CSV table of C-alpha atoms in Angstrom, one decimal:
chain,number,residue,atom,x,y,z
A,241,UNK,CA,-21.6,10.7,-49.9
A,242,UNK,CA,-19.4,10.9,-45.7
A,243,UNK,CA,-17.8,13.8,-44.8
A,244,UNK,CA,-14.3,11.9,-44.3
A,245,UNK,CA,-12.1,12.6,-46.7
A,246,UNK,CA,-10.5,9.0,-48.0
A,247,UNK,CA,-7.0,10.3,-46.8
A,248,UNK,CA,-8.4,9.5,-42.8
A,249,UNK,CA,-9.1,6.9,-40.9
A,250,UNK,CA,-12.0,5.9,-38.5
A,251,UNK,CA,-9.9,3.6,-37.1
A,252,UNK,CA,-7.6,6.6,-36.0
A,253,UNK,CA,-10.6,8.8,-34.7
A,254,UNK,CA,-11.6,5.8,-32.3
A,255,UNK,CA,-7.8,5.1,-31.4
A,256,UNK,CA,-8.0,8.9,-29.3
A,257,UNK,CA,-11.6,9.3,-28.7
A,258,UNK,CA,-10.2,6.4,-26.6
A,259,UNK,CA,-6.4,7.5,-25.9
A,260,UNK,CA,-9.2,10.4,-25.0
A,261,UNK,CA,-11.6,8.2,-22.3
A,262,UNK,CA,-8.5,7.3,-21.2
A,263,UNK,CA,-6.8,10.5,-20.1
A,264,UNK,CA,-9.9,11.0,-18.8
A,265,UNK,CA,-9.4,9.1,-15.8
A,266,UNK,CA,-5.9,9.4,-14.8
A,267,UNK,CA,-4.8,7.2,-11.5
A,268,UNK,CA,-7.4,4.9,-11.6
A,269,UNK,CA,-6.6,1.1,-10.5
A,270,UNK,CA,-8.0,-1.1,-12.2
A,271,UNK,CA,-8.0,-5.3,-12.3
A,272,UNK,CA,-6.8,-6.5,-15.0
A,273,UNK,CA,-8.8,-9.3,-17.9
A,274,UNK,CA,-6.9,-12.5,-16.3
A,275,UNK,CA,-8.2,-11.2,-12.4
A,276,UNK,CA,-11.4,-9.8,-12.7
A,277,UNK,CA,-11.7,-13.2,-15.0
A,278,UNK,CA,-10.5,-14.9,-11.8
A,279,UNK,CA,-12.4,-13.6,-10.0
A,280,UNK,CA,-16.4,-14.0,-11.8
A,281,UNK,CA,-15.4,-17.4,-11.6
A,282,UNK,CA,-15.7,-17.7,-8.4
A,283,UNK,CA,-18.4,-15.7,-8.2
A,284,UNK,CA,-20.9,-17.7,-10.8
A,285,UNK,CA,-20.1,-20.4,-9.2
A,286,UNK,CA,-20.7,-19.2,-5.6
A,287,UNK,CA,-23.5,-18.3,-7.3
A,288,UNK,CA,-25.0,-21.8,-8.8
A,289,UNK,CA,-24.4,-23.0,-4.9
A,290,UNK,CA,-26.8,-20.0,-3.8
A,291,UNK,CA,-24.3,-18.6,-1.5
A,292,UNK,CA,-23.6,-15.1,-3.7
A,293,UNK,CA,-26.4,-13.3,-5.4
A,294,UNK,CA,-24.2,-10.6,-6.0
A,295,UNK,CA,-21.7,-7.7,-6.6
A,296,UNK,CA,-20.2,-3.8,-6.9
A,297,UNK,CA,-17.2,-3.1,-9.1
A,298,UNK,CA,-15.5,-0.1,-7.6
A,299,UNK,CA,-12.2,1.9,-9.1
A,300,UNK,CA,-10.8,3.8,-7.0
A,301,UNK,CA,-8.0,6.1,-6.8
A,302,UNK,CA,-5.1,4.1,-4.5
A,303,UNK,CA,-7.5,0.6,-5.2
A,304,UNK,CA,-10.0,-1.6,-7.2
A,305,UNK,CA,-12.5,-3.4,-4.8
A,306,UNK,CA,-14.8,-6.4,-6.3
A,307,UNK,CA,-17.7,-6.9,-3.1
A,308,UNK,CA,-19.7,-9.3,-2.8
A,309,UNK,CA,-22.9,-9.1,-1.5
A,310,UNK,CA,-25.7,-12.2,-0.4
A,311,UNK,CA,-28.8,-9.9,-1.0
A,312,UNK,CA,-28.5,-6.2,-2.5
A,313,UNK,CA,-29.4,-4.3,0.2
A,314,UNK,CA,-27.5,-5.6,2.5
A,315,UNK,CA,-23.7,-4.6,3.4
A,316,UNK,CA,-20.6,-7.2,1.5
A,317,UNK,CA,-20.1,-10.1,3.5
A,318,UNK,CA,-16.5,-10.1,1.3
A,319,UNK,CA,-14.4,-7.1,-0.3
A,320,UNK,CA,-12.0,-8.5,-2.8
A,321,UNK,CA,-8.8,-5.3,-3.5
A,322,UNK,CA,-5.9,-4.4,-5.3
A,323,UNK,CA,-4.0,-2.1,-3.7
A,324,UNK,CA,-0.6,-1.1,-5.6
A,325,UNK,CA,1.2,1.2,-2.8
A,326,UNK,CA,1.3,-2.2,-1.1
A,327,UNK,CA,2.8,-4.7,-3.9
A,328,UNK,CA,6.1,-4.9,-1.6
A,329,UNK,CA,4.7,-5.0,1.1
A,330,UNK,CA,2.1,-7.4,2.7
A,331,UNK,CA,1.2,-8.1,-1.0
A,332,UNK,CA,-0.8,-5.6,-3.7
A,333,UNK,CA,-4.5,-8.6,-3.3
A,334,UNK,CA,-6.4,-9.1,0.0
A,335,UNK,CA,-9.6,-10.6,0.7
A,336,UNK,CA,-11.8,-8.5,3.6
A,337,UNK,CA,-14.4,-10.3,5.1
A,338,UNK,CA,-18.2,-7.9,6.4
A,339,UNK,CA,-16.8,-7.1,10.0
A,340,UNK,CA,-13.3,-5.9,8.0
A,341,UNK,CA,-11.3,-7.9,9.2
A,342,UNK,CA,-8.4,-9.4,6.9
A,343,UNK,CA,-8.7,-13.2,5.9
A,344,UNK,CA,-5.6,-13.2,4.1
A,345,UNK,CA,-3.5,-10.5,2.0
A,346,UNK,CA,-0.6,-11.6,-0.8
A,347,UNK,CA,1.1,-10.9,-4.0
A,348,UNK,CA,-0.8,-14.1,-5.7
A,349,UNK,CA,-4.6,-13.3,-6.7
A,350,UNK,CA,-5.7,-17.3,-6.4
A,351,UNK,CA,-3.3,-18.0,-3.9
A,352,UNK,CA,-5.7,-15.3,-1.8
A,353,UNK,CA,-8.8,-16.7,-3.4
A,354,UNK,CA,-8.6,-19.6,-1.6
A,355,UNK,CA,-10.1,-18.1,1.7
A,356,UNK,CA,-13.2,-17.9,0.1
A,357,UNK,CA,-12.7,-20.6,-2.7
A,358,UNK,CA,-14.5,-24.4,-0.5
A,359,UNK,CA,-13.8,-26.3,-3.4
A,360,UNK,CA,-15.1,-30.0,-3.2
A,361,UNK,CA,-13.0,-31.9,-1.6
A,362,UNK,CA,-13.0,-35.9,-2.7
A,363,UNK,CA,-14.7,-37.7,-0.1
């Protein structure tokens, strides 16, 4: 026997819990599914080539950061950042090197990732 009445829908409880969880972190900047898919596709290719070994994702109040590591114990060799405050200025996305140098910045993720996305060239 269930303690729930037949009139209540279990999905309503899950929806309420999901909304409460979403409300627990107001103002967090995140990567959406398409952005994360594009970044992880690049990451997977670079891991297959032996270039990259580890990553970290940080969702902060003002920006989202995807950090790429050659080894887990080192500093990130690249940081892919999404900063909505820069959307109307230099662009929402940027790729930053380990030294802090901004390699590329712009409004489109695909174009910004070209700076580190070495595709195979026909010779």
